[in-house]
Amino acid sequence: MTLRNALPMSRRGALASLASLPLIGCGGVSLSGEDAASDSLNTAAQKSGRRWGSAIRWSNDTSGGAIQNPQYTAVVNAECGIVVPENEMKWQFTRPEVDVYDFERMDAIATWAMANGQALRGHTLLWHRPQWFPDWLNNYDYGANPVQEAERILVDHIRTVTDRYRGQITSYDVVNEAIDHDTDGTLETSMSRAMGSPEAVLDLAFHTAREQLPDGELVYNDYMSWEPDHADHCNAVLRLLEGFRNRGVPVDTLGIQSHIEIYSIDPASGVGPYREAEWRAFLNEAVGMGYKLMITEFDVKDKALTSDIAERDAKIADYTRRYFDVMLEYGELTDILAWGMVDQFNWLQGFAPRDDGMEVRGTPYSSEYQRKPMRDAIATALEEAAA
């Protein structure tokens, strides 16, 4: 087996490797007096036993929502206590060939997090969706013993990743998005066909992760939310969670991506339509099965809102506050992570663009690195949850 940069990194080795990274602000950088750590979202979250965090990237220059961008890392260090790699742990980046691993980008993020006092989550050990498998895995010939070969590939991957970041990453999105968008059944992949069912793959992933991390937090992560269009998907996720429990699969936490949507306007509220009673029923059923909850990828899709910035920001803050007020009622809710802190680097600019061509304003900070009403709505919700 060929491994690039494959030796596990000790804390001393991680800090020593900082010499190869661009000089960036370290140690909880403040944006200004009002943005000091004592006023951070993470500090507010900690009052109720939670942490606030964000996705972060690797870049080959000093732009983007990346560890190499000092303006972005200043925001992250001022507001967050935990980070998660946006893409760098996914198989396309870490495993370019069946027996070849490449951890260069993920190692840089891990090193940066350690040097800046940021906890680090793992995303993801298995994105069980053919669209996001590397080409070699979609086209893989599993040979005469397909079950054994598929098990070997999956187990080796999970062991290699968790061994590498042992002691630093204790919470992983073990499986990401295993439910089909169209049928609401579990997705078939080359791996599930080799092993006989999607459930065989998912169960093995969690059992292997538990063997590796007896005390770790093992998360099933998916994109359900409280809008009407998500009702069928929520029901499918509940069926999956129930199956895990019935089969004795060691899943600790439901990761709720929380890419909440304003694709139309509810005249009664002035913001996007949402199903609060049904959403509470969904959450109640999940926690009733013994699952904890985590908000793993929060942002807001603002497509239906006006182009007027002040009005749009106010509506986004209102919608955000409504969502957080519900979520923070649950003592089972642990960490809360945004899928990026600054508008211009948020994935929605490309994946859910506005019809008027203006930027989506779906994160806590503007493209000019200024606090927005959304940020203050989150802070108020966190403070009140701790009262």
Short mmCIF file of C-alpha atoms in Angstrom, two decimals:
data_model
loop_
_atom_site.label_atom_id
_atom_site.label_comp_id
_atom_site.label_asym_id
_atom_site.label_seq_id
_atom_site.Cartn_x
_atom_site.Cartn_y
_atom_site.Cartn_z
CA MET A 1 0.00 0.00 0.00
CA THR A 2 1.27 3.47 -0.89
CA LEU A 3 0.59 6.24 1.63
CA ARG A 4 1.45 9.88 1.11
CA ASN A 5 2.19 11.72 4.37
CA ALA A 6 0.69 8.78 6.18
CA LEU A 7 2.45 8.73 9.55
CA PRO A 8 0.19 9.82 12.43
CA MET A 9 1.00 13.36 13.54
CA SER A 10 1.98 14.01 17.15
CA ARG A 11 1.30 17.39 18.73
CA ARG A 12 5.02 18.23 18.57
CA GLY A 13 5.21 17.22 14.93
CA ALA A 14 2.08 19.19 14.12
CA LEU A 15 3.45 22.36 15.63
CA ALA A 16 6.81 21.87 13.98
CA SER A 17 5.16 21.62 10.58
CA LEU A 18 3.77 25.15 10.97
CA ALA A 19 6.97 26.40 9.41
CA SER A 20 5.67 25.21 6.06
CA LEU A 21 2.43 27.21 6.33
CA PRO A 22 1.94 30.90 5.53
CA LEU A 23 2.08 33.15 8.56
CA ILE A 24 -1.48 33.65 9.76
CA GLY A 25 -3.05 35.10 12.85
CA CYS A 26 -2.87 32.67 15.74
CA GLY A 27 -4.21 32.38 19.24
CA GLY A 28 -7.72 33.81 19.06
CA VAL A 29 -7.34 36.85 16.84
CA SER A 30 -9.77 39.70 17.59
CA LEU A 31 -11.31 41.81 14.87
CA SER A 32 -11.80 44.80 17.13
CA GLY A 33 -12.65 45.56 20.72
CA GLU A 34 -16.29 44.60 20.28
CA ASP A 35 -15.30 41.31 18.66
CA ALA A 36 -13.12 40.14 21.54
CA ALA A 37 -13.27 36.49 22.57
CA SER A 38 -15.39 37.36 25.62
CA ASP A 39 -18.10 38.51 23.20
CA SER A 40 -17.85 35.57 20.83
CA LEU A 41 -20.51 33.18 19.62
CA ASN A 42 -18.49 30.37 21.13
CA THR A 43 -18.50 32.03 24.54
CA ALA A 44 -22.26 32.47 24.30
CA ALA A 45 -22.68 28.82 23.28
CA GLN A 46 -20.46 27.60 26.12
CA LYS A 47 -22.86 29.07 28.66
CA SER A 48 -25.27 26.25 27.85
CA GLY A 49 -22.56 23.60 27.45
CA ARG A 50 -22.20 23.86 23.68
CA ARG A 51 -19.60 25.11 21.21
CA TRP A 52 -19.94 27.35 18.16
CA GLY A 53 -17.85 26.54 15.12
CA SER A 54 -17.45 26.74 11.37
CA ALA A 55 -16.29 24.93 8.29
CA ILE A 56 -12.87 25.96 7.02
CA ARG A 57 -10.88 25.11 3.89
CA TRP A 58 -7.37 24.69 2.59
CA SER A 59 -6.24 26.95 -0.27
CA ASN A 60 -3.18 27.28 -2.47
CA ASP A 61 -3.24 31.05 -1.95
CA THR A 62 -4.43 33.55 0.68
CA SER A 63 -8.03 33.84 -0.54
CA GLY A 64 -11.28 32.09 0.33
CA GLY A 65 -12.64 30.68 3.55
CA ALA A 66 -9.32 29.02 4.19
CA ILE A 67 -6.61 28.67 6.78
CA GLN A 68 -4.31 30.66 4.48
CA ASN A 69 -6.61 33.74 4.49
CA PRO A 70 -5.72 35.87 7.54
CA GLN A 71 -8.93 37.91 7.35
CA TYR A 72 -11.06 34.79 7.38
CA THR A 73 -9.09 33.09 10.14
CA ALA A 74 -9.42 36.28 12.22
CA VAL A 75 -13.21 35.86 12.09
CA VAL A 76 -13.00 32.15 12.89
CA ASN A 77 -10.63 32.65 15.80
CA ALA A 78 -12.71 35.52 17.18
CA GLU A 79 -16.00 33.60 17.06
CA CYS A 80 -15.38 29.84 17.08
CA GLY A 81 -14.14 27.08 19.34
CA ILE A 82 -14.38 24.23 16.85
CA VAL A 83 -13.82 23.84 13.09
CA VAL A 84 -14.54 21.19 10.48
CA PRO A 85 -12.93 20.67 7.07
CA GLU A 86 -15.31 21.62 4.29
CA ASN A 87 -13.97 19.14 1.71
CA GLU A 88 -10.47 18.05 2.62
CA MET A 89 -11.39 14.81 4.43
CA LYS A 90 -13.73 13.56 1.71
CA TRP A 91 -12.57 10.58 -0.31
CA GLN A 92 -11.95 12.62 -3.47
CA PHE A 93 -9.20 14.45 -1.59
CA THR A 94 -7.83 11.85 0.80
CA ARG A 95 -7.93 8.73 -1.39
CA PRO A 96 -7.17 9.41 -5.06
CA GLU A 97 -6.57 5.68 -5.74
CA VAL A 98 -7.66 2.48 -4.05
CA ASP A 99 -4.50 2.01 -1.99
CA VAL A 100 -3.15 5.57 -2.14
CA TYR A 101 -3.87 8.19 0.52
CA ASP A 102 -3.08 11.91 0.36
CA PHE A 103 -3.47 13.86 3.59
CA GLU A 104 -1.54 16.99 2.68
CA ARG A 105 -4.52 19.36 2.77
CA MET A 106 -6.23 17.77 5.76
CA ASP A 107 -2.96 17.73 7.70
CA ALA A 108 -2.56 21.46 7.12
CA ILE A 109 -6.03 22.11 8.56
CA ALA A 110 -5.32 19.84 11.54
CA THR A 111 -2.03 21.64 12.18
CA TRP A 112 -3.69 25.05 11.93
CA ALA A 113 -6.49 24.03 14.29
CA MET A 114 -4.06 22.76 16.89
CA ALA A 115 -1.90 25.88 16.71
CA ASN A 116 -4.95 28.14 17.05
CA GLY A 117 -6.59 26.30 19.92
CA GLN A 118 -9.51 25.15 17.78
CA ALA A 119 -11.12 21.76 18.36
CA LEU A 120 -11.52 19.78 15.13
CA ARG A 121 -14.38 17.61 13.83
CA GLY A 122 -14.10 14.99 11.10
CA HIS A 123 -16.21 15.27 7.93
CA THR A 124 -16.67 12.66 6.57
CA LEU A 125 -15.54 9.02 6.82
CA LEU A 126 -18.09 7.94 4.20
CA TRP A 127 -20.26 10.09 1.93
CA HIS A 128 -22.47 7.24 0.73
CA ARG A 129 -23.54 8.83 -2.55
CA PRO A 130 -22.16 7.84 -5.98
CA GLN A 131 -22.09 11.49 -7.06
CA TRP A 132 -19.40 12.12 -4.48
CA PHE A 133 -17.43 8.89 -4.74
CA PRO A 134 -14.07 9.20 -6.51
CA ASP A 135 -14.21 7.79 -10.04
CA TRP A 136 -12.06 4.80 -9.13
CA LEU A 137 -14.58 3.72 -6.48
CA ASN A 138 -17.61 4.09 -8.74
CA ASN A 139 -15.88 1.94 -11.37
CA TYR A 140 -14.09 -0.49 -9.07
CA ASP A 141 -13.90 -4.20 -9.88
CA TYR A 142 -14.45 -5.96 -6.55
CA GLY A 143 -13.29 -9.27 -8.02
CA ALA A 144 -14.26 -12.81 -7.10
CA ASN A 145 -14.94 -12.00 -3.42
CA PRO A 146 -16.81 -8.68 -3.62
CA VAL A 147 -18.05 -8.61 -0.02
CA GLN A 148 -14.59 -9.12 1.44
CA GLU A 149 -12.99 -6.62 -0.93
CA ALA A 150 -15.57 -3.92 -0.25
CA GLU A 151 -15.20 -4.50 3.48
CA ARG A 152 -11.42 -4.27 3.16
CA ILE A 153 -11.61 -0.94 1.32
CA LEU A 154 -14.04 0.61 3.79
CA VAL A 155 -12.43 -0.68 6.98
CA ASP A 156 -8.96 0.31 5.80
CA HIS A 157 -10.17 3.82 5.04
CA ILE A 158 -11.81 4.38 8.42
CA ARG A 159 -8.89 2.90 10.32
CA THR A 160 -6.33 4.93 8.38
CA VAL A 161 -8.13 8.24 8.88
CA THR A 162 -9.01 7.76 12.54
CA ASP A 163 -5.53 6.50 13.38
CA ARG A 164 -3.99 9.52 11.72
CA TYR A 165 -5.99 12.07 13.72
CA ARG A 166 -6.26 10.05 16.93
CA GLY A 167 -6.27 12.30 19.96
CA GLN A 168 -7.27 15.37 17.96
CA ILE A 169 -10.55 14.40 16.29
CA THR A 170 -13.06 12.72 18.60
CA SER A 171 -16.29 13.50 16.71
CA TYR A 172 -16.84 12.27 13.15
CA ASP A 173 -19.60 12.42 10.59
CA VAL A 174 -19.14 8.71 10.06
CA VAL A 175 -21.77 8.55 7.30
CA ASN A 176 -23.06 11.52 5.31
CA GLU A 177 -26.30 11.62 3.31
CA ALA A 178 -27.19 7.97 2.74
CA ILE A 179 -30.80 8.75 1.72
CA ASP A 180 -31.73 9.15 -1.96
CA HIS A 181 -33.07 12.64 -2.79
CA ASP A 182 -35.71 11.25 -5.15
CA THR A 183 -36.90 7.96 -3.67
CA ASP A 184 -36.17 8.59 0.04
CA GLY A 185 -34.72 5.10 0.22
CA THR A 186 -31.12 4.25 1.06
CA LEU A 187 -28.76 4.90 -1.83
CA GLU A 188 -27.11 2.15 -3.81
CA THR A 189 -23.41 2.50 -4.63
CA SER A 190 -20.72 0.24 -6.05
CA MET A 191 -19.86 -0.61 -2.46
CA SER A 192 -23.43 -1.48 -1.42
CA ARG A 193 -23.90 -3.64 -4.49
CA ALA A 194 -20.71 -5.51 -3.60
CA MET A 195 -21.77 -5.98 0.03
CA GLY A 196 -25.42 -6.80 -0.65
CA SER A 197 -27.22 -3.72 0.68
CA PRO A 198 -26.66 -0.08 1.65
CA GLU A 199 -27.35 -0.98 5.28
CA ALA A 200 -24.45 -3.45 5.27
CA VAL A 201 -22.10 -0.62 4.29
CA LEU A 202 -23.48 1.91 6.76
CA ASP A 203 -23.48 -0.55 9.65
CA LEU A 204 -19.90 -1.62 8.97
CA ALA A 205 -18.79 2.01 8.85
CA PHE A 206 -20.22 2.73 12.30
CA HIS A 207 -19.02 -0.52 13.86
CA THR A 208 -15.51 0.10 12.54
CA ALA A 209 -15.56 3.69 13.81
CA ARG A 210 -16.64 2.49 17.24
CA GLU A 211 -13.84 -0.06 17.37
CA GLN A 212 -11.44 2.76 16.56
CA LEU A 213 -13.01 5.35 18.85
CA PRO A 214 -14.64 3.66 21.86
CA ASP A 215 -15.32 7.04 23.47
CA GLY A 216 -15.77 9.09 20.30
CA GLU A 217 -18.93 10.77 19.02
CA LEU A 218 -20.25 8.94 15.97
CA VAL A 219 -22.63 11.04 13.87
CA TYR A 220 -25.04 10.26 11.05
CA ASN A 221 -25.24 13.53 9.08
CA ASP A 222 -28.02 14.55 6.68
CA TYR A 223 -29.65 17.61 5.14
CA MET A 224 -33.19 17.46 6.56
CA SER A 225 -34.72 20.71 7.75
CA TRP A 226 -38.07 22.19 8.84
CA GLU A 227 -39.40 23.42 5.49
CA PRO A 228 -42.43 21.64 3.93
CA ASP A 229 -40.37 20.18 1.08
CA HIS A 230 -38.27 18.22 3.58
CA ALA A 231 -41.14 16.25 5.14
CA ASP A 232 -40.59 13.01 3.22
CA HIS A 233 -36.85 13.16 3.69
CA CYS A 234 -37.27 13.64 7.44
CA ASN A 235 -39.46 10.55 7.60
CA ALA A 236 -36.86 8.56 5.66
CA VAL A 237 -34.13 9.65 8.06
CA LEU A 238 -36.24 8.55 11.02
CA ARG A 239 -36.68 5.12 9.42
CA LEU A 240 -32.90 4.91 8.97
CA LEU A 241 -32.28 5.93 12.59
CA GLU A 242 -34.82 3.37 13.79
CA GLY A 243 -33.06 0.70 11.74
CA PHE A 244 -29.73 1.59 13.33
CA ARG A 245 -31.23 1.16 16.79
CA ASN A 246 -32.95 -2.12 15.91
CA ARG A 247 -29.70 -3.55 14.53
CA GLY A 248 -27.57 -2.33 17.43
CA VAL A 249 -25.52 0.02 15.26
CA PRO A 250 -23.43 2.43 17.41
CA VAL A 251 -24.69 5.83 16.24
CA ASP A 252 -24.58 8.52 18.91
CA THR A 253 -25.78 11.70 17.26
CA LEU A 254 -27.96 12.95 14.42
CA GLY A 255 -26.16 15.67 12.52
CA ILE A 256 -28.72 18.16 11.18
CA GLN A 257 -27.11 20.14 8.39
CA SER A 258 -29.59 23.03 8.74
CA HIS A 259 -29.17 24.67 5.34
CA ILE A 260 -32.47 26.39 6.06
CA GLU A 261 -34.36 27.79 3.08
CA ILE A 262 -36.37 30.85 2.09
CA TYR A 263 -37.46 29.80 -1.41
CA SER A 264 -40.92 31.35 -0.99
CA ILE A 265 -42.60 33.73 1.44
CA ASP A 266 -45.25 32.82 3.99
CA PRO A 267 -47.57 35.86 4.17
CA ALA A 268 -48.33 35.17 7.82
CA SER A 269 -44.72 35.38 8.98
CA GLY A 270 -43.04 37.35 6.18
CA VAL A 271 -40.26 34.77 6.01
CA GLY A 272 -39.98 31.31 4.51
CA PRO A 273 -42.66 28.73 5.34
CA TYR A 274 -41.71 26.21 7.99
CA ARG A 275 -43.43 23.36 9.85
CA GLU A 276 -42.65 24.01 13.51
CA ALA A 277 -44.99 21.42 15.03
CA GLU A 278 -43.88 18.72 12.59
CA TRP A 279 -40.23 19.65 13.07
CA ARG A 280 -40.58 19.33 16.83
CA ALA A 281 -42.21 15.94 16.33
CA PHE A 282 -39.24 14.89 14.19
CA LEU A 283 -36.74 16.05 16.80
CA ASN A 284 -38.75 14.44 19.60
CA GLU A 285 -38.75 11.11 17.81
CA ALA A 286 -34.98 11.27 17.19
CA VAL A 287 -34.11 12.11 20.80
CA GLY A 288 -36.70 9.60 21.98
CA MET A 289 -34.61 6.90 20.31
CA GLY A 290 -31.63 8.07 22.37
CA TYR A 291 -29.87 10.23 19.79
CA LYS A 292 -28.13 13.49 20.58
CA LEU A 293 -28.45 16.33 18.07
CA MET A 294 -25.85 18.52 16.38
CA ILE A 295 -26.22 21.43 13.93
CA THR A 296 -23.41 20.61 11.54
CA GLU A 297 -23.67 22.94 8.52
CA PHE A 298 -25.82 25.98 9.25
CA ASP A 299 -26.54 28.70 6.69
CA VAL A 300 -29.59 30.34 5.07
CA LYS A 301 -30.78 30.21 1.46
CA ASP A 302 -32.35 33.62 0.76
CA LYS A 303 -33.54 33.24 -2.83
CA ALA A 304 -37.10 34.55 -2.29
CA LEU A 305 -36.10 37.65 -0.34
CA THR A 306 -35.84 41.19 -1.64
CA SER A 307 -32.65 42.60 -3.13
CA ASP A 308 -32.71 45.39 -0.53
CA ILE A 309 -29.80 44.46 1.74
CA ALA A 310 -31.11 45.90 5.02
CA GLU A 311 -34.55 44.34 4.58
CA ARG A 312 -33.08 41.03 3.48
CA ASP A 313 -30.66 40.87 6.41
CA ALA A 314 -33.50 41.60 8.83
CA LYS A 315 -35.64 38.79 7.38
CA ILE A 316 -32.72 36.33 7.47
CA ALA A 317 -32.05 37.24 11.09
CA ASP A 318 -35.72 36.74 11.93
CA TYR A 319 -35.83 33.33 10.24
CA THR A 320 -32.56 32.31 11.89
CA ARG A 321 -33.81 33.32 15.33
CA ARG A 322 -37.02 31.32 14.88
CA TYR A 323 -35.00 28.23 13.99
CA PHE A 324 -32.49 28.58 16.81
CA ASP A 325 -35.18 29.24 19.38
CA VAL A 326 -36.63 25.81 18.59
CA MET A 327 -33.33 23.95 18.34
CA LEU A 328 -31.90 25.40 21.55
CA GLU A 329 -34.86 24.11 23.56
CA TYR A 330 -33.33 20.64 23.23
CA GLY A 331 -30.80 19.74 25.88
CA GLU A 332 -29.70 16.97 23.53
CA LEU A 333 -28.33 19.62 21.12
CA THR A 334 -24.54 19.74 21.39
CA ASP A 335 -22.25 21.70 19.08
CA ILE A 336 -23.42 24.16 16.43
CA LEU A 337 -21.36 24.78 13.30
CA ALA A 338 -21.92 27.18 10.42
CA TRP A 339 -20.95 26.06 6.95
CA GLY A 340 -18.70 29.08 6.67
CA MET A 341 -18.69 32.45 8.41
CA VAL A 342 -18.35 34.93 5.52
CA ASP A 343 -20.84 35.37 2.66
CA GLN A 344 -18.52 35.47 -0.33
CA PHE A 345 -16.96 32.10 0.52
CA ASN A 346 -20.19 30.27 1.33
CA TRP A 347 -21.05 27.33 -0.95
CA LEU A 348 -24.53 28.73 -1.63
CA GLN A 349 -23.08 31.36 -3.97
CA GLY A 350 -22.62 28.58 -6.52
CA PHE A 351 -25.15 25.96 -5.42
CA ALA A 352 -28.20 28.11 -4.64
CA PRO A 353 -27.65 31.44 -6.44
CA ARG A 354 -30.19 34.24 -6.43
CA ASP A 355 -32.12 35.07 -9.58
CA ASP A 356 -31.08 38.74 -9.34
CA GLY A 357 -27.38 37.82 -9.39
CA MET A 358 -26.71 39.37 -5.99
CA GLU A 359 -24.74 37.52 -3.33
CA VAL A 360 -26.55 35.12 -1.08
CA ARG A 361 -26.32 36.63 2.41
CA GLY A 362 -26.56 33.35 4.28
CA THR A 363 -23.74 33.51 6.85
CA PRO A 364 -23.08 35.57 10.01
CA TYR A 365 -20.56 37.94 8.36
CA SER A 366 -20.71 39.99 5.18
CA SER A 367 -18.18 39.73 2.38
CA GLU A 368 -16.57 42.80 3.94
CA TYR A 369 -16.02 40.81 7.16
CA GLN A 370 -18.64 42.77 9.08
CA ARG A 371 -21.12 41.37 11.56
CA LYS A 372 -24.64 41.04 10.21
CA PRO A 373 -28.02 40.94 11.96
CA MET A 374 -27.96 37.15 11.61
CA ARG A 375 -24.87 36.97 13.78
CA ASP A 376 -26.49 39.04 16.50
CA ALA A 377 -29.72 37.01 16.32
CA ILE A 378 -27.68 33.83 16.92
CA ALA A 379 -25.81 35.45 19.81
CA THR A 380 -29.07 36.54 21.47
CA ALA A 381 -30.60 33.09 21.03
CA LEU A 382 -27.52 31.46 22.57
CA GLU A 383 -27.48 33.87 25.50
CA GLU A 384 -31.16 33.35 26.23
CA ALA A 385 -30.78 29.57 26.00
CA ALA A 386 -28.29 29.78 28.86
CA ALA A 387 -30.47 32.01 31.04
#
